[in-house]
PDB file of C-alpha atoms in Angstrom:
ATOM      1  CA  MET A   1      15.685   7.375  13.746  1.00 46.00           C
ATOM      2  CA  LEU A   2      13.854   9.045  10.836  1.00 45.00           C
ATOM      3  CA  ILE A   3      14.601   5.949   8.621  1.00 44.00           C
ATOM      4  CA  MET A   4      12.727   3.787  11.221  1.00 44.00           C
ATOM      5  CA  PHE A   5       9.804   6.191  10.826  1.00 44.00           C
ATOM      6  CA  PHE A   6       9.702   5.856   7.002  1.00 47.00           C
ATOM      7  CA  VAL A   7      10.210   2.100   7.039  1.00 46.00           C
ATOM      8  CA  ALA A   8       7.406   1.677   9.613  1.00 47.00           C
ATOM      9  CA  ALA A   9       5.012   3.849   7.651  1.00 49.00           C
ATOM     10  CA  PHE A  10       5.807   2.060   4.402  1.00 51.00           C
ATOM     11  CA  GLU A  11       5.312  -1.389   5.878  1.00 51.00           C
ATOM     12  CA  SER A  12       2.064  -0.137   7.610  1.00 54.00           C
ATOM     13  CA  MET A  13       0.633   0.646   4.010  1.00 58.00           C
ATOM     14  CA  LEU A  14       1.227  -2.942   2.861  1.00 64.00           C
ATOM     15  CA  TYR A  15      -1.180  -4.563   5.280  1.00 62.00           C
ATOM     16  CA  PRO A  16      -4.149  -3.070   7.211  1.00 68.00           C
ATOM     17  CA  GLN A  17      -3.473  -0.878  10.162  1.00 67.00           C
ATOM     18  CA  SER A  18      -6.274  -2.694  11.980  1.00 70.00           C
ATOM     19  CA  ILE A  19      -7.822  -6.186  11.208  1.00 68.00           C
ATOM     20  CA  ILE A  20     -11.162  -4.470  11.897  1.00 68.00           C
ATOM     21  CA  ILE A  21     -10.812  -2.503   8.764  1.00 70.00           C
ATOM     22  CA  GLU A  22      -9.140  -5.002   6.492  1.00 69.00           C
ATOM     23  CA  GLU A  23     -11.967  -5.391   3.958  1.00 70.00           C
ATOM     24  CA  TYR A  24     -10.639  -3.041   1.277  1.00 79.00           C
ATOM     25  CA  TYR A  25      -7.407  -4.985   0.887  1.00 87.00           C
ATOM     26  CA  ASN A  26      -9.211  -8.022  -0.319  1.00 91.00           C
ATOM     27  CA  PRO A  27     -10.363  -7.507  -3.994  1.00 93.00           C
ATOM     28  CA  ALA A  28     -12.794 -10.408  -3.718  1.00 93.00           C
ATOM     29  CA  LYS A  29     -14.725  -9.055  -0.679  1.00 89.00           C
ATOM     30  CA  PRO A  30     -18.072  -7.540  -1.623  1.00 87.00           C
ATOM     31  CA  ALA A  31     -19.003  -3.896  -0.906  1.00 82.00           C
ATOM     32  CA  PRO A  32     -21.492  -3.401   1.987  1.00 80.00           C
ATOM     33  CA  SER A  33     -23.939  -1.717  -0.420  1.00 82.00           C
ATOM     34  CA  ARG A  34     -24.516  -1.314  -4.128  1.00 87.00           C
ATOM     35  CA  PHE A  35     -22.504   1.915  -4.005  1.00 92.00           C
ATOM     36  CA  LEU A  36     -19.727   2.952  -1.644  1.00 93.00           C
ATOM     37  CA  ALA A  37     -17.547   6.029  -1.701  1.00 95.00           C
ATOM     38  CA  SER A  38     -14.899   6.487   0.909  1.00 94.00           C
ATOM     39  CA  PHE A  39     -12.506   9.462   1.661  1.00 96.00           C
ATOM     40  CA  GLY A  40      -9.844   9.234   4.429  1.00 93.00           C
ATOM     41  CA  THR A  41      -6.596  10.561   5.709  1.00 93.00           C
ATOM     42  CA  ARG A  42      -4.089   8.904   8.049  1.00 90.00           C
ATOM     43  CA  SER A  43      -1.340  10.379  10.002  1.00 87.00           C
ATOM     44  CA  HIS A  44       1.707   8.247  10.881  1.00 81.00           C
ATOM     45  CA  PHE A  45       3.441   8.739  14.242  1.00 76.00           C
ATOM     46  CA  GLY A  46       2.498  12.331  14.391  1.00 76.00           C
ATOM     47  CA  ILE A  47       5.009  13.516  11.656  1.00 78.00           C
ATOM     48  CA  PRO A  48       3.423  15.986   9.211  1.00 73.00           C
ATOM     49  CA  GLY A  49       5.395  14.532   6.266  1.00 73.00           C
ATOM     50  CA  LEU A  50       4.165  10.972   6.903  1.00 79.00           C
ATOM     51  CA  ARG A  51       0.545  11.335   5.921  1.00 87.00           C
ATOM     52  CA  THR A  52      -1.568   9.304   3.644  1.00 90.00           C
ATOM     53  CA  TYR A  53      -4.764  10.339   1.780  1.00 93.00           C
ATOM     54  CA  THR A  54      -7.125   7.784   0.215  1.00 93.00           C
ATOM     55  CA  GLY A  55     -10.175   7.939  -2.077  1.00 95.00           C
ATOM     56  CA  ARG A  56     -12.245   4.867  -3.096  1.00 94.00           C
ATOM     57  CA  ILE A  57     -15.366   4.079  -4.968  1.00 94.00           C
ATOM     58  CA  SER A  58     -16.905   0.640  -4.865  1.00 93.00           C
ATOM     59  CA  PHE A  59     -19.908  -0.864  -6.811  1.00 91.00           C
ATOM     60  CA  THR A  60     -21.411  -4.484  -6.596  1.00 86.00           C
ATOM     61  CA  SER A  61     -18.529  -6.081  -8.566  1.00 89.00           C
ATOM     62  CA  PHE A  62     -16.069  -3.152  -9.482  1.00 93.00           C
ATOM     63  CA  ARG A  63     -14.077  -0.756  -7.596  1.00 95.00           C
ATOM     64  CA  VAL A  64     -11.326   1.922  -8.043  1.00 96.00           C
ATOM     65  CA  GLY A  65      -9.046   3.675  -5.647  1.00 95.00           C
ATOM     66  CA  ILE A  66      -6.309   6.306  -5.183  1.00 95.00           C
ATOM     67  CA  GLN A  67      -3.874   6.733  -2.441  1.00 93.00           C
ATOM     68  CA  SER A  68      -1.114   9.256  -1.901  1.00 92.00           C
ATOM     69  CA  PHE A  69       1.664   9.220   0.823  1.00 88.00           C
ATOM     70  CA  GLY A  70       4.267  11.803   1.628  1.00 82.00           C
ATOM     71  CA  ASP A  71       4.827  15.524   0.889  1.00 82.00           C
ATOM     72  CA  GLU A  72       6.548  17.832  -1.751  1.00 80.00           C
ATOM     73  CA  LEU A  73       9.975  16.273  -1.003  1.00 82.00           C
ATOM     74  CA  TYR A  74       9.010  12.559  -1.413  1.00 82.00           C
ATOM     75  CA  ARG A  75       5.599  11.128  -2.554  1.00 85.00           C
ATOM     76  CA  GLU A  76       4.232   7.839  -3.483  1.00 87.00           C
ATOM     77  CA  ASN A  77       0.917   7.539  -5.478  1.00 91.00           C
ATOM     78  CA  MET A  78      -1.074   4.437  -6.096  1.00 92.00           C
ATOM     79  CA  LEU A  79      -4.021   3.878  -8.326  1.00 95.00           C
ATOM     80  CA  THR A  80      -6.030   0.710  -8.317  1.00 96.00           C
ATOM     81  CA  ALA A  81      -8.795  -0.738 -10.460  1.00 97.00           C
ATOM     82  CA  GLY A  82     -10.328  -4.205 -10.099  1.00 96.00           C
ATOM     83  CA  GLY A  83     -13.402  -6.368  -9.529  1.00 95.00           C
ATOM     84  CA  ARG A  84     -14.836  -9.564  -8.137  1.00 95.00           C
ATOM     85  CA  ILE A  85     -16.734 -12.551  -9.686  1.00 95.00           C
ATOM     86  CA  PRO A  86     -19.067 -14.730  -7.474  1.00 93.00           C
ATOM     87  CA  ALA A  87     -18.196 -18.405  -7.856  1.00 91.00           C
ATOM     88  CA  GLY A  88     -21.225 -19.808  -5.966  1.00 89.00           C
ATOM     89  CA  TYR A  89     -21.761 -21.412  -2.402  1.00 90.00           C
ATOM     90  CA  GLY A  90     -20.752 -18.065  -0.962  1.00 92.00           C
ATOM     91  CA  ILE A  91     -17.379 -17.938  -2.642  1.00 95.00           C
ATOM     92  CA  ALA A  92     -16.025 -15.166  -4.741  1.00 96.00           C
ATOM     93  CA  VAL A  93     -12.635 -14.379  -6.379  1.00 97.00           C
ATOM     94  CA  GLY A  94     -11.299 -10.978  -7.287  1.00 96.00           C
ATOM     95  CA  GLY A  95      -8.181  -9.227  -8.775  1.00 97.00           C
ATOM     96  CA  GLU A  96      -6.963  -5.606  -9.361  1.00 96.00           C
ATOM     97  CA  LEU A  97      -4.404  -3.776 -11.319  1.00 97.00           C
ATOM     98  CA  VAL A  98      -2.247  -1.434  -9.404  1.00 95.00           C
ATOM     99  CA  LEU A  99      -0.161   1.444 -10.648  1.00 95.00           C
ATOM    100  CA  TYR A 100       2.603   2.954  -8.503  1.00 91.00           C
ATOM    101  CA  HIS A 101       4.202   6.305  -9.021  1.00 90.00           C
ATOM    102  CA  GLN A 102       7.074   7.701  -7.099  1.00 86.00           C
ATOM    103  CA  SER A 103       8.332  11.308  -7.132  1.00 86.00           C
ATOM    104  CA  ILE A 104      11.393  12.774  -5.406  1.00 82.00           C
ATOM    105  CA  GLN A 105      12.132  16.444  -5.418  1.00 81.00           C
ATOM    106  CA  ASP A 106      15.084  17.319  -7.932  1.00 79.00           C
ATOM    107  CA  ASN A 107      14.964  13.720  -9.010  1.00 79.00           C
ATOM    108  CA  GLU A 108      13.348  11.626 -11.566  1.00 76.00           C
ATOM    109  CA  ASN A 109       9.801  10.346 -11.415  1.00 85.00           C
ATOM    110  CA  ARG A 110       9.376   6.463 -11.503  1.00 87.00           C
ATOM    111  CA  SER A 111       6.353   4.284 -12.238  1.00 90.00           C
ATOM    112  CA  CYS A 112       5.509   0.533 -12.169  1.00 91.00           C
ATOM    113  CA  TYR A 113       2.575  -1.709 -12.020  1.00 92.00           C
ATOM    114  CA  SER A 114       1.564  -4.850 -10.128  1.00 94.00           C
ATOM    115  CA  VAL A 115      -1.370  -7.295  -9.669  1.00 96.00           C
ATOM    116  CA  ASN A 116      -3.414  -8.175  -6.490  1.00 96.00           C
ATOM    117  CA  LEU A 117      -5.560 -11.352  -6.053  1.00 96.00           C
ATOM    118  CA  GLY A 118      -7.997 -12.383  -3.528  1.00 96.00           C
ATOM    119  CA  THR A 119     -10.734 -14.871  -2.585  1.00 96.00           C
ATOM    120  CA  HIS A 120     -13.585 -14.552  -0.069  1.00 96.00           C
ATOM    121  CA  PHE A 121     -16.124 -16.828   1.580  1.00 96.00           C
ATOM    122  CA  GLN A 122     -19.228 -15.727   3.441  1.00 93.00           C
ATOM    123  CA  SER A 123     -21.919 -17.604   5.356  1.00 92.00           C
ATOM    124  CA  ALA A 124     -24.451 -16.466   7.935  1.00 88.00           C
ATOM    125  CA  ALA A 125     -21.985 -16.384  10.741  1.00 93.00           C
ATOM    126  CA  VAL A 126     -18.625 -16.897   9.239  1.00 95.00           C
ATOM    127  CA  GLU A 127     -16.454 -14.751   6.808  1.00 94.00           C
ATOM    128  CA  MET A 128     -13.011 -15.986   5.486  1.00 95.00           C
ATOM    129  CA  GLY A 129     -10.712 -14.195   3.192  1.00 94.00           C
ATOM    130  CA  ALA A 130      -7.216 -14.478   1.665  1.00 95.00           C
ATOM    131  CA  TRP A 131      -5.342 -11.979  -0.489  1.00 94.00           C
ATOM    132  CA  MET A 132      -1.887 -11.601  -2.088  1.00 94.00           C
ATOM    133  CA  HIS A 133      -0.552  -8.160  -3.070  1.00 94.00           C
ATOM    134  CA  ASN A 134       2.254  -7.130  -5.487  1.00 92.00           C
ATOM    135  CA  LEU A 135       2.417 -10.537  -7.129  1.00 92.00           C
ATOM    136  CA  THR A 136       4.817  -9.149  -9.886  1.00 91.00           C
ATOM    137  CA  ILE A 137       7.206  -7.623  -7.335  1.00 89.00           C
ATOM    138  CA  PRO A 138       7.018  -4.151  -9.022  1.00 88.00           C
ATOM    139  CA  ARG A 139      10.330  -2.308  -9.143  1.00 86.00           C
ATOM    140  CA  LEU A 140      10.696   1.474  -8.997  1.00 77.00           C
ATOM    141  CA  SER A 141      14.463   1.185  -9.479  1.00 76.00           C
ATOM    142  CA  PRO A 142      17.138  -1.533  -9.771  1.00 78.00           C
ATOM    143  CA  VAL A 143      17.176  -1.593  -5.897  1.00 78.00           C
ATOM    144  CA  ASP A 144      13.833  -0.257  -4.874  1.00 79.00           C
ATOM    145  CA  TYR A 145      10.837  -2.454  -5.094  1.00 84.00           C
ATOM    146  CA  VAL A 146       7.460  -3.137  -3.484  1.00 85.00           C
ATOM    147  CA  PRO A 147       7.579  -6.463  -1.714  1.00 88.00           C
ATOM    148  CA  PRO A 148       4.802  -9.208  -2.108  1.00 92.00           C
ATOM    149  CA  CYS A 149       2.606  -9.579   0.995  1.00 91.00           C
ATOM    150  CA  TYR A 150      -0.087 -12.039   2.008  1.00 92.00           C
ATOM    151  CA  SER A 151      -2.902 -12.328   4.536  1.00 92.00           C
ATOM    152  CA  LEU A 152      -5.448 -14.991   5.627  1.00 93.00           C
ATOM    153  CA  ASN A 153      -8.201 -13.991   8.009  1.00 92.00           C
ATOM    154  CA  ILE A 154     -11.484 -15.193   9.395  1.00 94.00           C
ATOM    155  CA  MET A 155     -14.392 -13.564  11.254  1.00 93.00           C
ATOM    156  CA  TYR A 156     -16.999 -15.214  13.361  1.00 95.00           C
ATOM    157  CA  ARG A 157     -20.155 -13.389  14.128  1.00 93.00           C
ATOM    158  CA  PRO A 158     -22.024 -15.314  16.963  1.00 91.00           C
ATOM    159  CA  GLN A 159     -24.515 -12.560  17.297  1.00 87.00           C
ATOM    160  CA  GLN A 160     -25.696  -9.802  14.976  1.00 85.00           C
ATOM    161  CA  TYR A 161     -24.016  -7.105  17.027  1.00 90.00           C
ATOM    162  CA  LEU A 162     -20.786  -8.932  17.999  1.00 94.00           C
ATOM    163  CA  SER A 163     -17.959 -10.404  16.013  1.00 94.00           C
ATOM    164  CA  ALA A 164     -14.393 -11.822  16.664  1.00 95.00           C
ATOM    165  CA  ARG A 165     -11.663 -11.727  14.014  1.00 92.00           C
ATOM    166  CA  CYS A 166      -8.132 -13.149  13.617  1.00 92.00           C
ATOM    167  CA  GLY A 167      -5.585 -12.967  10.857  1.00 91.00           C
ATOM    168  CA  VAL A 168      -2.185 -14.279   9.719  1.00 92.00           C
ATOM    169  CA  HIS A 169      -0.002 -11.888   7.602  1.00 90.00           C
ATOM    170  CA  SER A 170       3.565 -11.934   6.027  1.00 90.00           C
ATOM    171  CA  ILE A 171       5.794  -9.708   3.884  1.00 88.00           C
ATOM    172  CA  GLU A 172       7.927 -11.552   1.388  1.00 86.00           C
ATOM    173  CA  LEU A 173       9.531 -14.542   3.206  1.00 83.00           C
ATOM    174  CA  SER A 174       9.449 -12.973   6.677  1.00 85.00           C
ATOM    175  CA  MET A 175       8.045 -14.898   9.613  1.00 88.00           C
ATOM    176  CA  PRO A 176       4.249 -14.423   9.793  1.00 91.00           C
ATOM    177  CA  PHE A 177       2.704 -12.206  12.358  1.00 88.00           C
ATOM    178  CA  PHE A 178      -0.791 -12.294  13.890  1.00 91.00           C
ATOM    179  CA  SER A 179      -3.680  -9.962  14.603  1.00 90.00           C
ATOM    180  CA  PHE A 180      -6.810 -10.410  16.624  1.00 92.00           C
ATOM    181  CA  GLY A 181      -9.825  -8.083  17.182  1.00 92.00           C
ATOM    182  CA  VAL A 182     -13.425  -7.935  18.366  1.00 94.00           C
ATOM    183  CA  THR A 183     -16.213  -5.564  17.374  1.00 93.00           C
ATOM    184  CA  TRP A 184     -19.322  -4.650  19.302  1.00 94.00           C
ATOM    185  CA  MET A 185     -22.404  -2.481  18.301  1.00 94.00           C
ATOM    186  CA  PRO A 186     -23.938  -1.322  21.542  1.00 90.00           C
ATOM    187  CA  TYR A 187     -26.341   0.642  19.367  1.00 88.00           C
ATOM    188  CA  HIS A 188     -27.414   0.174  15.785  1.00 87.00           C
ATOM    189  CA  ILE A 189     -25.546   3.481  14.798  1.00 92.00           C
ATOM    190  CA  VAL A 190     -22.255   2.805  16.758  1.00 95.00           C
ATOM    191  CA  MET A 191     -19.657   0.134  16.333  1.00 93.00           C
ATOM    192  CA  LEU A 192     -16.618  -0.105  18.586  1.00 94.00           C
ATOM    193  CA  GLY A 193     -13.592  -2.335  18.117  1.00 93.00           C
ATOM    194  CA  VAL A 194     -10.338  -3.220  19.758  1.00 92.00           C
ATOM    195  CA  GLY A 195      -7.472  -5.395  18.598  1.00 90.00           C
ATOM    196  CA  VAL A 196      -3.799  -6.419  18.950  1.00 89.00           C
ATOM    197  CA  ASN A 197      -1.051  -7.010  16.487  1.00 86.00           C
ATOM    198  CA  SER A 198       1.910  -9.229  17.149  1.00 84.00           C
ATOM    199  CA  ASP A 199       4.769  -7.837  15.017  1.00 73.00           C
ATOM    200  CA  PRO A 200       5.324  -4.941  15.555  1.00 72.00           C
ATOM    201  CA  LEU A 201       3.431  -5.225  18.839  1.00 79.00           C
ATOM    202  CA  TYR A 202       0.680  -2.621  19.105  1.00 82.00           C
ATOM    203  CA  ILE A 203      -2.916  -2.173  20.208  1.00 86.00           C
ATOM    204  CA  ASP A 204      -5.464  -0.829  17.733  1.00 88.00           C
ATOM    205  CA  TYR A 205      -8.848   0.549  18.377  1.00 90.00           C
ATOM    206  CA  SER A 206     -11.788   1.878  16.195  1.00 92.00           C
ATOM    207  CA  ALA A 207     -15.153   3.552  16.357  1.00 94.00           C
ATOM    208  CA  THR A 208     -17.600   3.898  13.586  1.00 94.00           C
ATOM    209  CA  PHE A 209     -20.816   6.187  13.750  1.00 95.00           C
ATOM    210  CA  VAL A 210     -23.544   5.712  11.197  1.00 94.00           C
ATOM    211  CA  ILE A 211     -26.022   8.497  10.233  1.00 92.00           C
ATOM    212  CA  GLY A 212     -28.265   7.389   7.485  1.00 90.00           C
ATOM    213  CA  ALA A 213     -26.245   6.709   4.403  1.00 92.00           C
ATOM    214  CA  VAL A 214     -23.136   8.450   5.875  1.00 95.00           C
ATOM    215  CA  SER A 215     -20.755   6.795   8.397  1.00 94.00           C
ATOM    216  CA  ILE A 216     -17.755   8.333  10.045  1.00 95.00           C
ATOM    217  CA  GLN A 217     -14.803   5.935  11.005  1.00 93.00           C
ATOM    218  CA  TYR A 218     -11.781   6.431  13.266  1.00 93.00           C
ATOM    219  CA  SER A 219      -9.003   3.934  13.833  1.00 90.00           C
ATOM    220  CA  GLY A 220      -5.917   4.271  15.820  1.00 90.00           C
ATOM    221  CA  THR A 221      -2.793   2.339  16.801  1.00 85.00           C
ATOM    222  CA  ASN A 222      -0.079   2.766  19.229  1.00 80.00           C
ATOM    223  CA  HIS A 223       3.345   1.559  18.244  1.00 75.00           C
ATOM    224  CA  GLN A 224       5.459   0.455  21.131  1.00 72.00           C
ATOM    225  CA  TYR A 225       8.425   2.616  19.900  1.00 74.00           C
ATOM    226  CA  LEU A 226       7.347   5.152  17.424  1.00 75.00           C
ATOM    227  CA  GLY A 227       4.059   6.529  18.919  1.00 78.00           C
ATOM    228  CA  SER A 228       0.506   6.782  17.608  1.00 84.00           C
ATOM    229  CA  SER A 229      -1.007   6.707  14.171  1.00 86.00           C
ATOM    230  CA  HIS A 230      -4.649   7.805  13.447  1.00 89.00           C
ATOM    231  CA  LEU A 231      -7.022   7.234  10.516  1.00 90.00           C
ATOM    232  CA  PHE A 232     -10.226   9.132   9.770  1.00 94.00           C
ATOM    233  CA  GLN A 233     -12.541   8.190   7.127  1.00 94.00           C
ATOM    234  CA  LEU A 234     -15.892   9.335   5.689  1.00 96.00           C
ATOM    235  CA  ASN A 235     -18.126   6.812   3.841  1.00 94.00           C
ATOM    236  CA  PHE A 236     -21.191   7.347   1.666  1.00 95.00           C
ATOM    237  CA  THR A 237     -23.374   4.310   0.794  1.00 92.00           C
ATOM    238  CA  GLN A 238     -26.452   3.916  -1.415  1.00 85.00           C
TER     239      GLN A 238
END
């Protein structure tokens, strides 16, 4: 049973917990402002040892990030640095370099690197994005590697305060799975979201509160077998 928890937690870091908060996975997607700093923590299925911490800084065309998962017995760290280039007509391309580091208590530390790529299109009412992660299939050992994963998503905003999103995702050569979601802003400082993921099947939900240049974001999922996971994030914009 514990192996199922670890596998599910690992796979949940390869693609977004919720389609509503997928933007950081695509290196070509522009930041919402000239400067964005985000700090967050995510609990996986209520197990103390399965917790992820993240820190990210984004500028108009460049971004860096750090992520740490695990505890003193087993920990995976990830550093990212990348940027985006506008290509005209609302299209941009982007890429980033990723450094993985794995540490196991009373065992050797291991490191490897990989490359992520993405593209993004934006118009007044439509956004489309596609990204590919771990193109080099980084290996932490002869048998332990980080699999490549892919995503294609689209968002339609019929009104300023309402949007609908859908995405297709896959890990390695597995069958694709799907996600759908909607967001609604009942007030200009509050955004609510709800979505569903097809494999594994779960409901996700989110709420964002904006106070000036600061926003507080919550996102949760309810796995059909393993229980709930929760993400809290604090964002600063300028």
